mmCIF file of C-alpha atoms in Angstrom:
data_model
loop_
_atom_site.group_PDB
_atom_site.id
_atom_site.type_symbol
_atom_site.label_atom_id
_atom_site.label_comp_id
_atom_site.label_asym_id
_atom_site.label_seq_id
_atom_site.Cartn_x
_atom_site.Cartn_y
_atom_site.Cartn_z
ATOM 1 C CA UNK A 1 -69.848 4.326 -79.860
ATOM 2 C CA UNK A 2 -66.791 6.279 -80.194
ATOM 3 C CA UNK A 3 -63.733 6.497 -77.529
ATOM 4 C CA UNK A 4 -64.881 10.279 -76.796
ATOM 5 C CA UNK A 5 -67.930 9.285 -74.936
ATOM 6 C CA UNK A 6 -66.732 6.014 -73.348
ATOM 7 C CA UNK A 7 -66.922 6.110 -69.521
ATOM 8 C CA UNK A 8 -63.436 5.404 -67.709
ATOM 9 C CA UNK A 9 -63.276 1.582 -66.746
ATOM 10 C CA UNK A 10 -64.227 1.220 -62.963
ATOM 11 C CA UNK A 11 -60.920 -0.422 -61.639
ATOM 12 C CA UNK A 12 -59.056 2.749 -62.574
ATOM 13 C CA UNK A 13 -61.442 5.185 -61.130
ATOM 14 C CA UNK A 14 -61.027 2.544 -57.631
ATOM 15 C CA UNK A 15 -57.203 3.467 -57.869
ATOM 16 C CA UNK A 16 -57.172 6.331 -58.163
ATOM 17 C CA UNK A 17 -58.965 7.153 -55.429
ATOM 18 C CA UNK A 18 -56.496 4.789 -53.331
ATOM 19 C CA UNK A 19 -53.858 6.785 -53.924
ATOM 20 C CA UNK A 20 -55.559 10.292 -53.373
ATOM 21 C CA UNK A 21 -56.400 8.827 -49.655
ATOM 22 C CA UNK A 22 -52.644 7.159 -49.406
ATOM 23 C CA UNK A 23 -51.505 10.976 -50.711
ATOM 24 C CA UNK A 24 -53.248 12.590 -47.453
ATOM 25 C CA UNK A 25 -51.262 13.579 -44.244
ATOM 26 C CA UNK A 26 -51.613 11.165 -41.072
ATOM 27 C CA UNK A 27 -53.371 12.826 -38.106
ATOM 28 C CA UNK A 28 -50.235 13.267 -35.384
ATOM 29 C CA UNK A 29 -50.050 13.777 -31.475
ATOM 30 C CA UNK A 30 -48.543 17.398 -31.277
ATOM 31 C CA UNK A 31 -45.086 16.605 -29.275
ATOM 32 C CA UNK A 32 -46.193 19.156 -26.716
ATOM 33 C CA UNK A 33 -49.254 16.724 -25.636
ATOM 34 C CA UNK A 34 -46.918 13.615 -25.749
ATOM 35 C CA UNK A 35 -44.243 15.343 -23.206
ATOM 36 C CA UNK A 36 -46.681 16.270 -21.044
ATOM 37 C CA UNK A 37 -48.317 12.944 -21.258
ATOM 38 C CA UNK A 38 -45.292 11.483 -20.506
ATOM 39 C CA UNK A 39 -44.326 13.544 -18.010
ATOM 40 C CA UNK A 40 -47.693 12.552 -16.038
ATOM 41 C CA UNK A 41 -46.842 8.956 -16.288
ATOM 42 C CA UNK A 42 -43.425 9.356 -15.325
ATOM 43 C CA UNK A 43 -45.097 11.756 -12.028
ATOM 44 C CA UNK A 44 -47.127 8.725 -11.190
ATOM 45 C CA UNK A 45 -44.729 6.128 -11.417
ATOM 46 C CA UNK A 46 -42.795 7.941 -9.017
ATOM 47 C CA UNK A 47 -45.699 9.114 -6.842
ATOM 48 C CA UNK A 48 -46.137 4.750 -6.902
ATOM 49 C CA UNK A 49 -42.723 3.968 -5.839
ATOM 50 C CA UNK A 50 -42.296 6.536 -3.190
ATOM 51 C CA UNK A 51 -45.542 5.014 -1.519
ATOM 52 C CA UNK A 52 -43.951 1.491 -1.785
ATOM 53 C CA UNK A 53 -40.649 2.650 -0.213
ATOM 54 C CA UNK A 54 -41.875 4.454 2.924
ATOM 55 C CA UNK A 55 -42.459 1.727 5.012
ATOM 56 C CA UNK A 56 -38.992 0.566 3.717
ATOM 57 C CA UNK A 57 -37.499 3.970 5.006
ATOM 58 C CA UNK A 58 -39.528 4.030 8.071
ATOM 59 C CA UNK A 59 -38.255 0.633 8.986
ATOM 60 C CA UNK A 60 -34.672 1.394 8.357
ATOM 61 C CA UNK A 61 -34.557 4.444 10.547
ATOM 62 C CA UNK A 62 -35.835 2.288 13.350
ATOM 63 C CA UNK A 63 -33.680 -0.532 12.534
ATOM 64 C CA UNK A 64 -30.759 2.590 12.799
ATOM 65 C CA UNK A 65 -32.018 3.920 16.200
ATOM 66 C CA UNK A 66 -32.037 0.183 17.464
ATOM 67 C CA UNK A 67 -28.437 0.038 16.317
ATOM 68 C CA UNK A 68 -27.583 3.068 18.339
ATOM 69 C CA UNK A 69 -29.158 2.229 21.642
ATOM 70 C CA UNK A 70 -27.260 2.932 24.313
ATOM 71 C CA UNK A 71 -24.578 3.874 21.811
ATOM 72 C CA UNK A 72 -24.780 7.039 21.425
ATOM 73 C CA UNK A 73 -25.433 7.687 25.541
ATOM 74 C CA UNK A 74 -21.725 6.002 26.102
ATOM 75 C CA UNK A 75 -20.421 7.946 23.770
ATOM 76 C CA UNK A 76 -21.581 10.886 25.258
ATOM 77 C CA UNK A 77 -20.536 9.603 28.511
ATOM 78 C CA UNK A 78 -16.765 9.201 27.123
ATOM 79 C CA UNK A 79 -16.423 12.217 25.784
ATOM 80 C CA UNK A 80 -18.141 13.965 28.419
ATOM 81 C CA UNK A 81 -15.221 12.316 30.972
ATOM 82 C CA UNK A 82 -12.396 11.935 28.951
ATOM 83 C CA UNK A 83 -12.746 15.878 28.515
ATOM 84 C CA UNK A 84 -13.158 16.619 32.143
ATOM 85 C CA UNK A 85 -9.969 14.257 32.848
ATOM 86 C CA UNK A 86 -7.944 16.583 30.304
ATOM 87 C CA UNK A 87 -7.219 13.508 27.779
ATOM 88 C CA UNK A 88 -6.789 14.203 24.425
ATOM 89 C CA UNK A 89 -8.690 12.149 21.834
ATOM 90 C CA UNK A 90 -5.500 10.873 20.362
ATOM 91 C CA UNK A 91 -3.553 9.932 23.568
ATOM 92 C CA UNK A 92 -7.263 7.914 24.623
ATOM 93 C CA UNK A 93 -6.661 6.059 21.301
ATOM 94 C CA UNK A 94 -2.851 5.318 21.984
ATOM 95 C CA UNK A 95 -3.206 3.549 25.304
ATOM 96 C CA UNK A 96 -6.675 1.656 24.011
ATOM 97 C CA UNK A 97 -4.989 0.904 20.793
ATOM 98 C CA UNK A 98 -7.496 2.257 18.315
ATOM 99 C CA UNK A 99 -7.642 5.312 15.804
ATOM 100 C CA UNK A 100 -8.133 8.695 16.736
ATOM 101 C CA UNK A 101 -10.895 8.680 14.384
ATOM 102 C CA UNK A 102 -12.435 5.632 15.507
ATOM 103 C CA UNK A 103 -12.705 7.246 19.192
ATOM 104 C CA UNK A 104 -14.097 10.075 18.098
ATOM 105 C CA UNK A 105 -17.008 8.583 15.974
ATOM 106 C CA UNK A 106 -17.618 6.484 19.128
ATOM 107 C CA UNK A 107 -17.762 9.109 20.828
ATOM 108 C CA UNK A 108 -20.288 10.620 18.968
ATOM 109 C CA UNK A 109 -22.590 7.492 18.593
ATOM 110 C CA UNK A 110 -21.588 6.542 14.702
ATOM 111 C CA UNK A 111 -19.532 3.700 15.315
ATOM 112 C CA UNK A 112 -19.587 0.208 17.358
ATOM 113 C CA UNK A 113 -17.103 -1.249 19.743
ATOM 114 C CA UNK A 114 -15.627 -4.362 20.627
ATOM 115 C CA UNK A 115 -16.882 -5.667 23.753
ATOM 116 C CA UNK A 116 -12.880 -6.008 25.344
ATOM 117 C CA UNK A 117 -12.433 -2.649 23.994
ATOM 118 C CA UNK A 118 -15.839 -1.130 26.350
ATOM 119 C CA UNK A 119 -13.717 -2.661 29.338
ATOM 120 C CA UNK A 120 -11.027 -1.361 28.403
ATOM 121 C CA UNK A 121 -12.247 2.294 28.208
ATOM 122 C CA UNK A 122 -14.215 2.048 31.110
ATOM 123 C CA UNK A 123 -11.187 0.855 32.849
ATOM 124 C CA UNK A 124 -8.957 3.718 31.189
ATOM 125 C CA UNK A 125 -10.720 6.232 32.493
ATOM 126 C CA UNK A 126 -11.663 4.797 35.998
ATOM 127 C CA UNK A 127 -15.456 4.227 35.220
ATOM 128 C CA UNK A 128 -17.462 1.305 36.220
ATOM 129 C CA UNK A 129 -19.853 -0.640 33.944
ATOM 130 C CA UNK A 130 -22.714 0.744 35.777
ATOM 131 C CA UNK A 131 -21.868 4.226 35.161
ATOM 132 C CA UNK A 132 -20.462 3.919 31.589
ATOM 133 C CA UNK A 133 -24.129 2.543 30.615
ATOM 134 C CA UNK A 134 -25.856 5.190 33.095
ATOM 135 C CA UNK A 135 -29.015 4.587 35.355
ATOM 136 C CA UNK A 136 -32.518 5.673 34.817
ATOM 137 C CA UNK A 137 -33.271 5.758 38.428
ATOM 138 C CA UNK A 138 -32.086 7.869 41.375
ATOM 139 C CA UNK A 139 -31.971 5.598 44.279
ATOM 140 C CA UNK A 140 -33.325 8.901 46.392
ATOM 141 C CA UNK A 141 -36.537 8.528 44.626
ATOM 142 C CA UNK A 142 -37.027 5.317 45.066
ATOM 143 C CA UNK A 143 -38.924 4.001 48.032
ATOM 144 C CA UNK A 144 -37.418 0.392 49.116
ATOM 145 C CA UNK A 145 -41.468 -0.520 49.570
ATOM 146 C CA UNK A 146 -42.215 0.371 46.352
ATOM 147 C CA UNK A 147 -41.567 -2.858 43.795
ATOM 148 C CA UNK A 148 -41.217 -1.440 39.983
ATOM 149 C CA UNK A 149 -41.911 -3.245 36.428
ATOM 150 C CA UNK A 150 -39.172 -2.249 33.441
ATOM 151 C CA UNK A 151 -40.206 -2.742 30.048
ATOM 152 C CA UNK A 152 -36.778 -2.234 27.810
ATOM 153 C CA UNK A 153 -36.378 0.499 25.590
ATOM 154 C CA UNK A 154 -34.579 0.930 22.354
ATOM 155 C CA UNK A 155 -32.636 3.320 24.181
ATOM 156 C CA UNK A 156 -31.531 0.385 26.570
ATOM 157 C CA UNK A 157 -29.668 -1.613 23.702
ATOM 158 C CA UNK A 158 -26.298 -1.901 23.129
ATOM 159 C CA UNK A 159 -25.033 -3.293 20.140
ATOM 160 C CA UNK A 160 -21.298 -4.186 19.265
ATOM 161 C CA UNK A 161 -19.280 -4.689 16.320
ATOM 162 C CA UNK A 162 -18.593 -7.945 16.789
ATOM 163 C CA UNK A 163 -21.786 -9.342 16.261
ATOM 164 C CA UNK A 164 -22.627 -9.118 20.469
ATOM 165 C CA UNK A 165 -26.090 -7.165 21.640
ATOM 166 C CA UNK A 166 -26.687 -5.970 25.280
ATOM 167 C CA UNK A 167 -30.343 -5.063 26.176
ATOM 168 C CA UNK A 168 -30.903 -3.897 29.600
ATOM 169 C CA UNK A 169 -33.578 -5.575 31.352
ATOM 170 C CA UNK A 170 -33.643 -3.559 34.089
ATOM 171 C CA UNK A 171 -33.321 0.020 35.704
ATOM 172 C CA UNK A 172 -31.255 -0.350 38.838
ATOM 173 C CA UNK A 173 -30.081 1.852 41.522
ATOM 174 C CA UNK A 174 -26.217 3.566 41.010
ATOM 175 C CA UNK A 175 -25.692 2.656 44.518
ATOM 176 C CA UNK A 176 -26.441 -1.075 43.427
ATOM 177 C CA UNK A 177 -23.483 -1.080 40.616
ATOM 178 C CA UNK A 178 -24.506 -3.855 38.657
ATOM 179 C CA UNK A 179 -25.993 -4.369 35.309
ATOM 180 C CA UNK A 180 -28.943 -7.466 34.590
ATOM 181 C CA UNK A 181 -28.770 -7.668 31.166
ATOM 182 C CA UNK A 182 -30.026 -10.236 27.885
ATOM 183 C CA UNK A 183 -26.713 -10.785 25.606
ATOM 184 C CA UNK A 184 -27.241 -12.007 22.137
ATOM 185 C CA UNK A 185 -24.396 -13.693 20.096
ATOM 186 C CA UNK A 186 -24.978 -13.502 16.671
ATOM 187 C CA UNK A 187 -22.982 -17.013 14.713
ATOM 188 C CA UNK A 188 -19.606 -16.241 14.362
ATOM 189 C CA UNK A 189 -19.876 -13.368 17.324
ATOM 190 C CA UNK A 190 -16.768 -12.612 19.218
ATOM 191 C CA UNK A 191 -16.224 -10.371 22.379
ATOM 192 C CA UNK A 192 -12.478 -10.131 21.838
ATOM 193 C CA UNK A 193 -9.663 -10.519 19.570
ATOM 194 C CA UNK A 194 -7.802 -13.490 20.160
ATOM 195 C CA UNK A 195 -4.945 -11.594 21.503
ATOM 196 C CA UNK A 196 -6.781 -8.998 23.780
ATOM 197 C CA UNK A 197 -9.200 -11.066 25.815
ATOM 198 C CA UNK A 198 -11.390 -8.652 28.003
ATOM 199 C CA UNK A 199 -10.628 -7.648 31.737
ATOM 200 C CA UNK A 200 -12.818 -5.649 33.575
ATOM 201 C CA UNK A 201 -13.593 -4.911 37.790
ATOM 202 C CA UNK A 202 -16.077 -6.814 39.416
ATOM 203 C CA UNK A 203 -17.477 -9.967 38.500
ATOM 204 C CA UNK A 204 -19.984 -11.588 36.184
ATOM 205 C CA UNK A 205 -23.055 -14.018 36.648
ATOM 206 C CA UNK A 206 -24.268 -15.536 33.503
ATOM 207 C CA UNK A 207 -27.139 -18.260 32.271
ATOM 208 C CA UNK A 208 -27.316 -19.571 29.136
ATOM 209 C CA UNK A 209 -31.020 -19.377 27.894
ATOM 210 C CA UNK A 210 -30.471 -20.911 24.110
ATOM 211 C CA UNK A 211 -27.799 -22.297 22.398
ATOM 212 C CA UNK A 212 -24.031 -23.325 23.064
ATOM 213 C CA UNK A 213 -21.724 -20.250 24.157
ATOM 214 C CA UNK A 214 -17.772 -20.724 24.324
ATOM 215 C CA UNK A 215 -15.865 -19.135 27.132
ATOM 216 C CA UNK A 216 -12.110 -19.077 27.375
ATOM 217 C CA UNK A 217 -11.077 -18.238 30.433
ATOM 218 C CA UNK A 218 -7.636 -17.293 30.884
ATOM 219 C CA UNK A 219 -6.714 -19.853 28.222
ATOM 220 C CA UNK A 220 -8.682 -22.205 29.318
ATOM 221 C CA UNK A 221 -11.976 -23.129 27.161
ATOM 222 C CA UNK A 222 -15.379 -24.321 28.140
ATOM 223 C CA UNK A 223 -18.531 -24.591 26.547
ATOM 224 C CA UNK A 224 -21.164 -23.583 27.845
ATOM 225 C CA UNK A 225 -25.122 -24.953 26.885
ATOM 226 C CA UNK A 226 -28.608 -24.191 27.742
ATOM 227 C CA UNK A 227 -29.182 -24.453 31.300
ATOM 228 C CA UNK A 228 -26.119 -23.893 32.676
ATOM 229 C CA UNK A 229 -24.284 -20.844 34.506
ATOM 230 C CA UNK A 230 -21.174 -19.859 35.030
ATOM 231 C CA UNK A 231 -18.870 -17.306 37.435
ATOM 232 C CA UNK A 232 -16.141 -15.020 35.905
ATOM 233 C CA UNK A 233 -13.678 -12.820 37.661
ATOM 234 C CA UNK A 234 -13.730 -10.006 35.934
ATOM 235 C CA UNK A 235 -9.707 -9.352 36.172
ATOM 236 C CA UNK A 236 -9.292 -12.968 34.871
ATOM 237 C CA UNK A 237 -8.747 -12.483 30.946
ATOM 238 C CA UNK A 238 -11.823 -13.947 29.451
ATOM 239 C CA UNK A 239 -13.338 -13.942 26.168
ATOM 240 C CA UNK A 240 -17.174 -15.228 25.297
ATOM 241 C CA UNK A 241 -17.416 -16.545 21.583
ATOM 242 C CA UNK A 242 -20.236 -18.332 19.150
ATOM 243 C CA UNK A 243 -18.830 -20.665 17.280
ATOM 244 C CA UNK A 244 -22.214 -22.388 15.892
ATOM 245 C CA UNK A 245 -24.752 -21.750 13.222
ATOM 246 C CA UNK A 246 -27.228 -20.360 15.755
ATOM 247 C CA UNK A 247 -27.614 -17.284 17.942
ATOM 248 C CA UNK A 248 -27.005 -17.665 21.467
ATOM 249 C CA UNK A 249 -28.594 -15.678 24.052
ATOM 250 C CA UNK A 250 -27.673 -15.694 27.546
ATOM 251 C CA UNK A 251 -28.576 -13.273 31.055
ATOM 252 C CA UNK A 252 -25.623 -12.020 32.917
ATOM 253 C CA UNK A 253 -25.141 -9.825 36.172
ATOM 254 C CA UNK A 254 -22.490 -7.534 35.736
ATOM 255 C CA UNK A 255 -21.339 -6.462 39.001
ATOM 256 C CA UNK A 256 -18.129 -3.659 39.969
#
């Protein structure tokens, strides 16, 4: 047989159909389709972690209005007589010994005091304890028969700088002028400075419920534990401290 009529061998035939297929074009994703694709999973993802941070949100605006309390109420209060006693912001500051600035975000419910520094503005502008926190119930309204329940509010916290919470356990008559309240002190809370123990009118009545609380009293320091009460003047410098590794929580009657 000659070469003109041979058949090509197999294996070369096999090749080059190989290399026909290898020569075609690859199906692609047009890059319109894979933006919007990714565009959707990016929508979802977000859709995903906006669901898982809501409660997050939700629990940090109440954890905020907690942390305002009564704050924002005594600021008003402040402002409200500090403005009808003609004082300037800045000459308020001066005698208290804090920032303009400082005042007036207190003022306005965006920043915490110091416990000694409370008694010292309620004693700067001639305002007892009782009025500086306000009273939720008109003693003309009130029958003397009539025996009432009070279940505390956020609005009836009080929460300081210094690591010291007031809740308000009760609504009591302005006529009455005196607080009952549940004081918290967080490890390491203070009520004063060192050098500016608190003085206020009136006296207090406290009972430790948990923990060990330390009390100097005019220079003088006790400690006192679980089960035990105590008297303060109020005039007498004192100053209430925590110095252990857990929270102490005591009742007090603030009276004047």
């Amino acid at each position: 047989m000659t070469a003109t009529g041979a058949k090509p061998p197999r294996r070369a035939a096999e090749s080059t159909a190989a290399a026909s297929k290898k020569s075609q074009p690859r199906k692609t994703t047009p890059p319109k389709a894979t933006a919007q694709k990714k565009s959707a999973q990016k929508k979802s993802a977000q859709k995903k972690s906006a669901q898982k941070s809501a409660p997050a949100k939700v629990a940090a605006r109440k954890q905020k209005a907690e942390d305002n309390g009564l704050g924002t109420s005594v600021g008003k209060t402040v402002r409200a007589e500090r403005t009808r006693q003609g004082i300037p912001v800045r000459e308020l500051a001066r005698r208290l010994g804090v920032s303009p600035s400082f005042l007036s975000q207190f003022e306005l419910g965006q920043s915490q005091a110091a416990v000694n520094t409370l008694f010292a503005i309620a004693t700067e502008l001639n305002l007892s304890l009782d009025v500086l926190l306000g009273n939720s119930v008109d003693p003309e309204r009130e029958s003397a028969s009539e025996t009432k329940t009070h279940e505390p509010r956020i609005s009836d916290c009080l929460t300081f700088r210094s690591g010291v919470r007031w809740q308000r356990l009760a609504n009591t008559p302005a006529n009455h002028h005196v607080q009952f309240l549940l004081t918290e002190y967080e490890p390491g809370a203070d009520s004063a400075p060192g050098d500016a123990p608190q003085t206020h009118s009136g006296d207090d009545y406290g009972y430790v419920l948990e923990g060990t609380l330390t009390i100097d009293i005019d220079g003088m320091r006790r400690l006192l534990k679980s089960g035990e009460a105590i008297h303060l003047v109020g005039n007498v410098p004192h100053r209430l401290r925590n110095e252990t590794d857990e929270t102490v929580k005591a009742i007090w009657f603030v009276l004047g």
